[in-house]
mmCIF file of N, CA and C in Angstrom:
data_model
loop_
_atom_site.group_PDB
_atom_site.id
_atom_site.type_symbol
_atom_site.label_atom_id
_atom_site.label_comp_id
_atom_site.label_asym_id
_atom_site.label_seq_id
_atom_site.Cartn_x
_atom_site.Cartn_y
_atom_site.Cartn_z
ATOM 1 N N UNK A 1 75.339 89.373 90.806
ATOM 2 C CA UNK A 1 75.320 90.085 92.077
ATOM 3 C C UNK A 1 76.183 91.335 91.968
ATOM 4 N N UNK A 2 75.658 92.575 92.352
ATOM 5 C CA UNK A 2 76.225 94.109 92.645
ATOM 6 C C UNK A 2 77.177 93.910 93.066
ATOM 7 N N UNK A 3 78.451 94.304 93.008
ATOM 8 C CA UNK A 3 79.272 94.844 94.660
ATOM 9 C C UNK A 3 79.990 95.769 93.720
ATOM 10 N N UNK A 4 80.634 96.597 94.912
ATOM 11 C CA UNK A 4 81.084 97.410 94.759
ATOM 12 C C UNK A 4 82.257 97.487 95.476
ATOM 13 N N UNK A 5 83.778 97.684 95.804
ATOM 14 C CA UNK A 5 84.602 97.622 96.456
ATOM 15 C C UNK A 5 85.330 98.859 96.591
ATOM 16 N N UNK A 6 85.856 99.557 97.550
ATOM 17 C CA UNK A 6 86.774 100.858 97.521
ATOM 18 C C UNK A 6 88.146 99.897 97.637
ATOM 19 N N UNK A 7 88.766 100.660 97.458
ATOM 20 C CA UNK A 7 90.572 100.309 97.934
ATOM 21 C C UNK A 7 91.326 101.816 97.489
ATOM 22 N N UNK A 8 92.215 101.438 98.398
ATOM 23 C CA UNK A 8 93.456 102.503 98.136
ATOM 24 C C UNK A 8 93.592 103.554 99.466
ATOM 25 N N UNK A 9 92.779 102.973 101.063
ATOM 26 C CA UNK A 9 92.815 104.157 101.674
ATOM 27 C C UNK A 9 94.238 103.830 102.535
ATOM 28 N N UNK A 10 94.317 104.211 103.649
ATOM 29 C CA UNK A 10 95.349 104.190 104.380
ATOM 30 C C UNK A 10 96.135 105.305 105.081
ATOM 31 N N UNK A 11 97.004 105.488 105.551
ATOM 32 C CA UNK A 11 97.517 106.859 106.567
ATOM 33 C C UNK A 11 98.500 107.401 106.100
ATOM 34 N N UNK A 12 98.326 108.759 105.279
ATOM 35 C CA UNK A 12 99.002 109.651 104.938
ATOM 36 C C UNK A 12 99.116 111.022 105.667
ATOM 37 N N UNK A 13 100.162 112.228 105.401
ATOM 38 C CA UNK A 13 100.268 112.893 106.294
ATOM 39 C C UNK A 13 99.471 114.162 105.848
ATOM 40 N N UNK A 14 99.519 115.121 106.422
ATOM 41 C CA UNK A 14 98.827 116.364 105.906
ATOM 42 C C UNK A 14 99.637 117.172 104.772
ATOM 43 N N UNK A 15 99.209 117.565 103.896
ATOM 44 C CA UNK A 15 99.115 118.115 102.861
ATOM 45 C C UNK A 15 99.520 117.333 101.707
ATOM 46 N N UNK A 16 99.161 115.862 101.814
ATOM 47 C CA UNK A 16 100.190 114.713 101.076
ATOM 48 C C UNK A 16 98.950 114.331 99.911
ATOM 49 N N UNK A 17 98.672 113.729 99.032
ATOM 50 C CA UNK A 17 97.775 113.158 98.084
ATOM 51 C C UNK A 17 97.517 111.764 98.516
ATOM 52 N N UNK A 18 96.387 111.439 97.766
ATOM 53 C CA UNK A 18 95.810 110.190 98.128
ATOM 54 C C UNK A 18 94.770 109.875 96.881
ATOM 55 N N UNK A 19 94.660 108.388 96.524
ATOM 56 C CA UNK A 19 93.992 108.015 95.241
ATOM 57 C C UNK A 19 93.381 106.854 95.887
ATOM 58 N N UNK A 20 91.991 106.707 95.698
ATOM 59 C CA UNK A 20 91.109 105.592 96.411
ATOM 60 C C UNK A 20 89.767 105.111 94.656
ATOM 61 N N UNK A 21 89.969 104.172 95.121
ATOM 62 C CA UNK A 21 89.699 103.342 93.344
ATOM 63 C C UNK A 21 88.162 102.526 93.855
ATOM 64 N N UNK A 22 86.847 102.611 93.080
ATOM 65 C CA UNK A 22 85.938 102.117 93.328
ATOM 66 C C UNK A 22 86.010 100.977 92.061
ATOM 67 N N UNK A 23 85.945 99.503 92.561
ATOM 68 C CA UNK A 23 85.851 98.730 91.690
ATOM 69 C C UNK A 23 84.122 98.167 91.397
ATOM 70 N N UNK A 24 83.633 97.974 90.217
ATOM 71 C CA UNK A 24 82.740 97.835 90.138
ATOM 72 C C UNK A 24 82.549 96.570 89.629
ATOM 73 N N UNK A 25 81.518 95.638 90.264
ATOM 74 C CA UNK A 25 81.126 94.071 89.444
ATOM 75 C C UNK A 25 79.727 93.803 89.379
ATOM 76 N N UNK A 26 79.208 93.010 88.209
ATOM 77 C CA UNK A 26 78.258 92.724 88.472
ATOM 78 C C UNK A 26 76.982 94.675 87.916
ATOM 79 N N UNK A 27 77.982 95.161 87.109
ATOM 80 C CA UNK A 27 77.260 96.175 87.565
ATOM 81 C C UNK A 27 78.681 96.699 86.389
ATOM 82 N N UNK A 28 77.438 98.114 85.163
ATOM 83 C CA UNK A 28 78.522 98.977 84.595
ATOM 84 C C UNK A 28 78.296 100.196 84.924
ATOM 85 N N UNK A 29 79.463 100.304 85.419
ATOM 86 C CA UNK A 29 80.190 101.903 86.013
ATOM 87 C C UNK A 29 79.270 103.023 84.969
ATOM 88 N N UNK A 30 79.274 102.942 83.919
ATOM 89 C CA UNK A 30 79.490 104.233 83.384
ATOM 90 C C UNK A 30 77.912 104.480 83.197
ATOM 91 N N UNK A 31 76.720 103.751 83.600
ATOM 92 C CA UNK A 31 75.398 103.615 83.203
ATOM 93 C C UNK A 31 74.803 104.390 84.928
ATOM 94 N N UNK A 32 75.894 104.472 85.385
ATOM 95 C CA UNK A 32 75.410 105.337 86.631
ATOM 96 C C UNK A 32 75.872 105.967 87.138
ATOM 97 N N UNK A 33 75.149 107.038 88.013
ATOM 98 C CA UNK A 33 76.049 108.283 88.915
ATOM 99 C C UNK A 33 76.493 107.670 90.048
ATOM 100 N N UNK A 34 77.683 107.669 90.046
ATOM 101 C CA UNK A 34 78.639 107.216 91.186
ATOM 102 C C UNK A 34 79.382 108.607 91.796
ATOM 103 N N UNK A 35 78.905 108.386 93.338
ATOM 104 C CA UNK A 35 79.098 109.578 94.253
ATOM 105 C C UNK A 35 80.174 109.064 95.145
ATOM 106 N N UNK A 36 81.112 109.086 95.715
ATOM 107 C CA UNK A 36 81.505 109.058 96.887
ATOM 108 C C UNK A 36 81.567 110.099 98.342
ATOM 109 N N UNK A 37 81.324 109.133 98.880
ATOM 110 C CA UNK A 37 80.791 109.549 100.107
ATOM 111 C C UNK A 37 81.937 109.159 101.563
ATOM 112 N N UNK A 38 82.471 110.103 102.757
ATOM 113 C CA UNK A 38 83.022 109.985 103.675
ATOM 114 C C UNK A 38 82.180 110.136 105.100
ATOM 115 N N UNK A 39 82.516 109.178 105.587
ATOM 116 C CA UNK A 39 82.135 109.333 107.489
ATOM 117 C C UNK A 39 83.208 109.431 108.212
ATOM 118 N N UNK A 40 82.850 110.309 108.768
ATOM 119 C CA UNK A 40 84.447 110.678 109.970
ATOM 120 C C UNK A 40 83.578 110.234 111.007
ATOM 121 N N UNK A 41 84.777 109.528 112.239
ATOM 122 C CA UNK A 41 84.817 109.794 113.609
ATOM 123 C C UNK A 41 83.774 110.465 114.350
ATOM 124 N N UNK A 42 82.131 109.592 114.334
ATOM 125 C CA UNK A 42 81.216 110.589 115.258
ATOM 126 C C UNK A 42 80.403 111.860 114.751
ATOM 127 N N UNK A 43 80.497 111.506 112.850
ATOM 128 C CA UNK A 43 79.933 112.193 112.186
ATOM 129 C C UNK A 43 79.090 111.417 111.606
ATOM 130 N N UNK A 44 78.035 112.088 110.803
ATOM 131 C CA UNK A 44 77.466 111.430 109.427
ATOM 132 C C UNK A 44 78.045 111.675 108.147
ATOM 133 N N UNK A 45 77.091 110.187 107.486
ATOM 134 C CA UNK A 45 78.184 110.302 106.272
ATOM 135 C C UNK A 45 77.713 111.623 105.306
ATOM 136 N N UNK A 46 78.946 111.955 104.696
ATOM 137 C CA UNK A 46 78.417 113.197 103.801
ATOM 138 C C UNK A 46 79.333 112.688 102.433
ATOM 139 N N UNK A 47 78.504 113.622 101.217
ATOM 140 C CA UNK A 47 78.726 113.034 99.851
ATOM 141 C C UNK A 47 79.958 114.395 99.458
ATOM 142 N N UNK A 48 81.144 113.982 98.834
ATOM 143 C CA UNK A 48 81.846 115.029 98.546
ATOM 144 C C UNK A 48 81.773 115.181 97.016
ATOM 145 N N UNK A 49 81.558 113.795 96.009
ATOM 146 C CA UNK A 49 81.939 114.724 95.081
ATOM 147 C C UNK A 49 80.832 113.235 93.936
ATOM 148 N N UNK A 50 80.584 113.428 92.815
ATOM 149 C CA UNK A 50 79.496 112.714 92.083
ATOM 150 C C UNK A 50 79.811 112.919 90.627
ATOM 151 N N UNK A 51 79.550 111.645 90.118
ATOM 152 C CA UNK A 51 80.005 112.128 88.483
ATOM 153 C C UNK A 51 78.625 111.500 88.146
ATOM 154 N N UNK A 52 77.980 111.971 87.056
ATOM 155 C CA UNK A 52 76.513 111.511 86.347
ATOM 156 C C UNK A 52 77.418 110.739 84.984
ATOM 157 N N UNK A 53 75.837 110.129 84.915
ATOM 158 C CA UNK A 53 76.335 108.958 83.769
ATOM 159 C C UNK A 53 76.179 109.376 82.481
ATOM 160 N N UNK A 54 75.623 109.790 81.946
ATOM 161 C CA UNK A 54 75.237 110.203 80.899
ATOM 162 C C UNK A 54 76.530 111.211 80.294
ATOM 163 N N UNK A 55 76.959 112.142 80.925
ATOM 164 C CA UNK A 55 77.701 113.168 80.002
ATOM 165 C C UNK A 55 79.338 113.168 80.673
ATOM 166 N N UNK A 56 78.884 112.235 82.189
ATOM 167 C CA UNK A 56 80.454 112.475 82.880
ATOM 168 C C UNK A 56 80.761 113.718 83.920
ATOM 169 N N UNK A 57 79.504 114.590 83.573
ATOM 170 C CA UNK A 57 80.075 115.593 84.691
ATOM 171 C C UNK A 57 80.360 115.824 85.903
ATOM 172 N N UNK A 58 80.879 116.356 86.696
ATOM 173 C CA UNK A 58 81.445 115.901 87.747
ATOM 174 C C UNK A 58 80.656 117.006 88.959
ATOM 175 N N UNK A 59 80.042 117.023 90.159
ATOM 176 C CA UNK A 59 79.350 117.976 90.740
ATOM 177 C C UNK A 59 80.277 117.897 92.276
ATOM 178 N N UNK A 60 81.035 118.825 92.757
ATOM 179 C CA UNK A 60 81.728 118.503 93.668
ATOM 180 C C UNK A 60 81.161 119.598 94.658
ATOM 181 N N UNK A 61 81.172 119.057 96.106
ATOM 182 C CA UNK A 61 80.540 119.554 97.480
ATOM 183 C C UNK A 61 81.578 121.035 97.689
ATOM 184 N N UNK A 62 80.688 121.915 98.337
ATOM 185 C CA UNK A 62 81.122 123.197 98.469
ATOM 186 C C UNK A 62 82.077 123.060 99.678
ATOM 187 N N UNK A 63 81.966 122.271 100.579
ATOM 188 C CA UNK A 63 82.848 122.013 101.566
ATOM 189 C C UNK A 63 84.509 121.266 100.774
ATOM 190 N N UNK A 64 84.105 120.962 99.932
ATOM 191 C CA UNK A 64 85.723 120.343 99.555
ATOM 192 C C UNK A 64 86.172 120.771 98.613
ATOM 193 N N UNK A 65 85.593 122.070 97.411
ATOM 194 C CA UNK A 65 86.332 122.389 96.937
ATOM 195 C C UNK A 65 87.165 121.920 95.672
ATOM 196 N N UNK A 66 88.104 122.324 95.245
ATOM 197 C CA UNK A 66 88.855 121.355 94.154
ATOM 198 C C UNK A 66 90.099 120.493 94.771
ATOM 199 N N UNK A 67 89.798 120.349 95.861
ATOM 200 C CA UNK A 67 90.677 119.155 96.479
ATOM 201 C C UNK A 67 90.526 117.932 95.764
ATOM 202 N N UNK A 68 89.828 117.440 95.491
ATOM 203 C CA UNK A 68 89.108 116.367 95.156
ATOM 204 C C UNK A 68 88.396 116.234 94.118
ATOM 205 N N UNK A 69 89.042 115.271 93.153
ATOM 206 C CA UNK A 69 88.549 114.952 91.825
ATOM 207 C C UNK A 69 87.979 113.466 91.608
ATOM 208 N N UNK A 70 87.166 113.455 90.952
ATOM 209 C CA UNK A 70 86.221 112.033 90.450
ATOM 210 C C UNK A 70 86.531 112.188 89.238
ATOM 211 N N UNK A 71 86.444 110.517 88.999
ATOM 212 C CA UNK A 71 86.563 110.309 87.660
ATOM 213 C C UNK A 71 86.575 108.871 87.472
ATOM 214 N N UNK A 72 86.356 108.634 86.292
ATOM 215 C CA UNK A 72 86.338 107.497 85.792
ATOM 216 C C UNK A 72 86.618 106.549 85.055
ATOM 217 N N UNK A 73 86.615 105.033 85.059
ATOM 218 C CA UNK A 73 87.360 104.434 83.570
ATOM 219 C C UNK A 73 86.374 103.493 82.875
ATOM 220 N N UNK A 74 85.927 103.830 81.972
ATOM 221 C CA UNK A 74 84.935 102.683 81.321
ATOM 222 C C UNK A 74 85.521 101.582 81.320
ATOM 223 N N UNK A 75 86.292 101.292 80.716
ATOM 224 C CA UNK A 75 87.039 100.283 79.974
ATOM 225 C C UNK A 75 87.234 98.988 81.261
ATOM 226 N N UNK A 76 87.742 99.794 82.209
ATOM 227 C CA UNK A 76 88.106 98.444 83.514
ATOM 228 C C UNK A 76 86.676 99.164 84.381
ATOM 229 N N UNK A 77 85.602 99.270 84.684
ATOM 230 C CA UNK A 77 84.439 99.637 85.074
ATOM 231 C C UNK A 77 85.151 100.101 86.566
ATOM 232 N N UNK A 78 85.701 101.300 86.515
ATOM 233 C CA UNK A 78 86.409 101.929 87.539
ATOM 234 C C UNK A 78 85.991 103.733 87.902
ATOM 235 N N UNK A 79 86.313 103.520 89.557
ATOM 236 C CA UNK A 79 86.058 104.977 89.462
ATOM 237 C C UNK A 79 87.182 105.642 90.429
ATOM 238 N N UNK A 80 87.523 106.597 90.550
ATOM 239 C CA UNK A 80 88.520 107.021 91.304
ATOM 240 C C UNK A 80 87.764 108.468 91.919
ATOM 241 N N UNK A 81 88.753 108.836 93.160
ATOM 242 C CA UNK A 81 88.352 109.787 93.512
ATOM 243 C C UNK A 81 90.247 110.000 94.760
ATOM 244 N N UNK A 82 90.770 111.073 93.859
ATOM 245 C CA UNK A 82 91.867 111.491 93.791
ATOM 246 C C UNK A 82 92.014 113.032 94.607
ATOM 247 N N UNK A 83 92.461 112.829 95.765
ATOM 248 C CA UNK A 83 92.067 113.924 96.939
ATOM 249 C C UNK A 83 93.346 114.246 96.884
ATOM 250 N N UNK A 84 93.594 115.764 97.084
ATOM 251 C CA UNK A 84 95.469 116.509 97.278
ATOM 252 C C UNK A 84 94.877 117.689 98.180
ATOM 253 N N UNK A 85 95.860 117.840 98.961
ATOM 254 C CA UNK A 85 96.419 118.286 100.154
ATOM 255 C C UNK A 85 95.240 118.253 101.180
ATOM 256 N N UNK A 86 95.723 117.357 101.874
ATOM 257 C CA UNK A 86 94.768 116.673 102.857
ATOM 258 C C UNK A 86 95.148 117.112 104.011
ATOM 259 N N UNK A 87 94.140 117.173 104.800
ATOM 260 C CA UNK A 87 94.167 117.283 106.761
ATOM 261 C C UNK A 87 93.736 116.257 107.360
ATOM 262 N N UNK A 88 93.679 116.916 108.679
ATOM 263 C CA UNK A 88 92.857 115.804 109.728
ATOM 264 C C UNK A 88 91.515 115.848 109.543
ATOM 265 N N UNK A 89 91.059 116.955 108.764
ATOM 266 C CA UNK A 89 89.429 116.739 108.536
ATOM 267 C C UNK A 89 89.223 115.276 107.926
ATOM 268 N N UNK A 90 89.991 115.266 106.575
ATOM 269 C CA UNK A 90 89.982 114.283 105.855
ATOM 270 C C UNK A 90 89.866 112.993 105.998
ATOM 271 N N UNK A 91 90.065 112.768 107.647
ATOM 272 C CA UNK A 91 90.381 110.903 108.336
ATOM 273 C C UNK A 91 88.925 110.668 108.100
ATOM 274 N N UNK A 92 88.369 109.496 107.711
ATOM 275 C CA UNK A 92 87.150 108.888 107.990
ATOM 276 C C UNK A 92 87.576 107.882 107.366
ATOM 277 N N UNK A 93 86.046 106.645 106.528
ATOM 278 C CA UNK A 93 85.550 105.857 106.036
ATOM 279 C C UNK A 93 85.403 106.310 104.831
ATOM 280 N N UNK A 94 85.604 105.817 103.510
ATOM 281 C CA UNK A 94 85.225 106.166 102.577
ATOM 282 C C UNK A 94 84.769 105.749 101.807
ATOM 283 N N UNK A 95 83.374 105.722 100.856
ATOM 284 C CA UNK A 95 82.313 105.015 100.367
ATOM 285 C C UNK A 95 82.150 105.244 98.829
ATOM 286 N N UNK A 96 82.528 104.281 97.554
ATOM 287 C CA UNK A 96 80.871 104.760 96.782
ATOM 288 C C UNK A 96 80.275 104.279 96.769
ATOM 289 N N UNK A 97 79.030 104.750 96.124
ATOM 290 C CA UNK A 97 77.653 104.636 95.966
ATOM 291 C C UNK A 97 77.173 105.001 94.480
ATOM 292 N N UNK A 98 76.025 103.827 94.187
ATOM 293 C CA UNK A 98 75.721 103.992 92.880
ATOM 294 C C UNK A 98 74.261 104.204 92.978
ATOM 295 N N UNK A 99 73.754 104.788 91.740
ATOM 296 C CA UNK A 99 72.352 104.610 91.071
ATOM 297 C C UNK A 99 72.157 104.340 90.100
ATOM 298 N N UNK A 100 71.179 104.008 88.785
ATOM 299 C CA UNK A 100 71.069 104.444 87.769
ATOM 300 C C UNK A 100 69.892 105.518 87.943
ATOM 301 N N UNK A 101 69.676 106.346 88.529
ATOM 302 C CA UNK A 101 69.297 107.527 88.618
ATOM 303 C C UNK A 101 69.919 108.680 88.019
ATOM 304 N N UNK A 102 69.617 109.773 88.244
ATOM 305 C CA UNK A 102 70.425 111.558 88.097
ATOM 306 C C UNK A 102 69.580 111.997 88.957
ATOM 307 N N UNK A 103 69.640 111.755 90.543
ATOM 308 C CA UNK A 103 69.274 112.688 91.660
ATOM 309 C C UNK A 103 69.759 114.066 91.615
ATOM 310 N N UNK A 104 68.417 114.509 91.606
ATOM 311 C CA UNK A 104 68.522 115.972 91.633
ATOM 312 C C UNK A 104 69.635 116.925 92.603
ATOM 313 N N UNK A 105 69.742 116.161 93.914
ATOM 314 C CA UNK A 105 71.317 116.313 94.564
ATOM 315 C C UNK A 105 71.286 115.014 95.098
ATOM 316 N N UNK A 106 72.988 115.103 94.517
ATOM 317 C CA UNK A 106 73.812 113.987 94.299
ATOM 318 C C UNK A 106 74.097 113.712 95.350
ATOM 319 N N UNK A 107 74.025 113.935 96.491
ATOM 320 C CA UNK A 107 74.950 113.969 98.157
ATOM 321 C C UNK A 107 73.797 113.370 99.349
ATOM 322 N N UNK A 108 72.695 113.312 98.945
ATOM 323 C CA UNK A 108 71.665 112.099 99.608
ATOM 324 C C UNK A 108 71.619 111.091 99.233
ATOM 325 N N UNK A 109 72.454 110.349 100.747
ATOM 326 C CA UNK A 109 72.559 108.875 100.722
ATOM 327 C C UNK A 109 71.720 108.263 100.315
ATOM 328 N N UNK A 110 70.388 108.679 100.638
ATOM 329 C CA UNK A 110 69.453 107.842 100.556
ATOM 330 C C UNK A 110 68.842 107.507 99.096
ATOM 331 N N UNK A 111 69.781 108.453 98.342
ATOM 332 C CA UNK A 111 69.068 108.090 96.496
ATOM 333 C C UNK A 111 70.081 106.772 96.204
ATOM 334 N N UNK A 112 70.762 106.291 96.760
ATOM 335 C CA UNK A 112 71.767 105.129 96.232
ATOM 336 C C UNK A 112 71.280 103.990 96.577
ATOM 337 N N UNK A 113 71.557 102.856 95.337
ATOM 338 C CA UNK A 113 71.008 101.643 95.832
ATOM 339 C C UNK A 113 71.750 100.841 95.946
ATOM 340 N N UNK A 114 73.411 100.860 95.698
ATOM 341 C CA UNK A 114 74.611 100.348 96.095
ATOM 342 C C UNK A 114 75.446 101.034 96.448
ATOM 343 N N UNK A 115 76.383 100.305 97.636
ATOM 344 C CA UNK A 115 77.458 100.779 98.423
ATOM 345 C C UNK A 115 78.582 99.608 98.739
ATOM 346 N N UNK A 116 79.956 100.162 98.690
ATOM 347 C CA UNK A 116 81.021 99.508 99.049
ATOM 348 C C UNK A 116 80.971 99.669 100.636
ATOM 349 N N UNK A 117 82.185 98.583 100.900
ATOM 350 C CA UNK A 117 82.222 97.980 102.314
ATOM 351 C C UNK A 117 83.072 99.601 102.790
ATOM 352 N N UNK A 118 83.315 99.934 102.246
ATOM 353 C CA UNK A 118 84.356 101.174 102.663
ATOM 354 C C UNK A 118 85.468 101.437 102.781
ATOM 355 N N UNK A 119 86.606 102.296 102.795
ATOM 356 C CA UNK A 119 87.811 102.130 102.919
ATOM 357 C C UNK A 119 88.367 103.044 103.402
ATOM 358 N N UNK A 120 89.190 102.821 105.121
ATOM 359 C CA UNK A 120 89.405 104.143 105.782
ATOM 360 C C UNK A 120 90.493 104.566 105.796
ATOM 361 N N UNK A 121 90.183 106.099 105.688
ATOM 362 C CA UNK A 121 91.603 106.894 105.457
ATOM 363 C C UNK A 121 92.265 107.718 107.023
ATOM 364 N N UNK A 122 93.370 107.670 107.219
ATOM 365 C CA UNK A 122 93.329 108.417 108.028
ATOM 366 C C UNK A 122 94.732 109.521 107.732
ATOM 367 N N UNK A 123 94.406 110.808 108.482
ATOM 368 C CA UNK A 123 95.559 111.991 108.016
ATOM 369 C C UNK A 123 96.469 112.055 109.235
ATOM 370 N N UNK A 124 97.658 112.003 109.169
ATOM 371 C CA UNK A 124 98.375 112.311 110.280
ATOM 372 C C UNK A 124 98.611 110.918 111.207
ATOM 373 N N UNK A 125 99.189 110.446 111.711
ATOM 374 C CA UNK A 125 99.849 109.134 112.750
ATOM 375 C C UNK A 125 99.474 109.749 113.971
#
């Protein structure tokens, strides 16, 4: 059985770092593009940043910039996604999502055929 788990979110302040860890079971990390994806507060979810399986590269959303890095660990079938200097934009839910695909764009939910329960972050108290 798939699953997929986030951890690592929780309430940090603005301009502070934050490291959120996708655990993978049942399922190897590195045989697929793993995207993570955030829902804020009364939004939809949107994809910020995607690493492909094959070469590792990393395709990150024009809205976020190099805030936010993906990456990965073969070895413990792990993925991270390591966000610095954060706002209140930043509060939501936070998701990955897998394929063994290479969707042509990486940031439609709808190409993923697994997802974690989520893990929410929030900026500011």
């Amino acid at each position: 059985q798939v699953q997929l788990v986030e951890s690592g979110g929780g309430v940090v302040q603005p301009g502070e770092s934050l490291l959120l860890v996708c655990t993978g079971s049942g399922i190897k990390l590195e045989y697929q593009t793993i995207t993570w994806f955030r829902q804020s507060p009364g939004k939809e979810r949107v994809g910020l940043v995607s690493i492909r399986s094959h070469d590792a590269m990393a395709t990150v959303a024009d809205f976020v910039s190099d805030r936010f890095i993906i990456t990965r660990d073969r070895a413990n079938n792990l993925s991270y996604l390591k966000m610095d200097n954060m706002n209140a934009e930043d509060t939501g839910t936070y998701y990955c999502a897998t394929t063994p695909t290479r969707p042509y764009d990486p940031f439609i939910a709808g190409e993923y055929e697994h997802w974690g329960q989520g893990t929410q972050v929030i900026v500011g108290a």
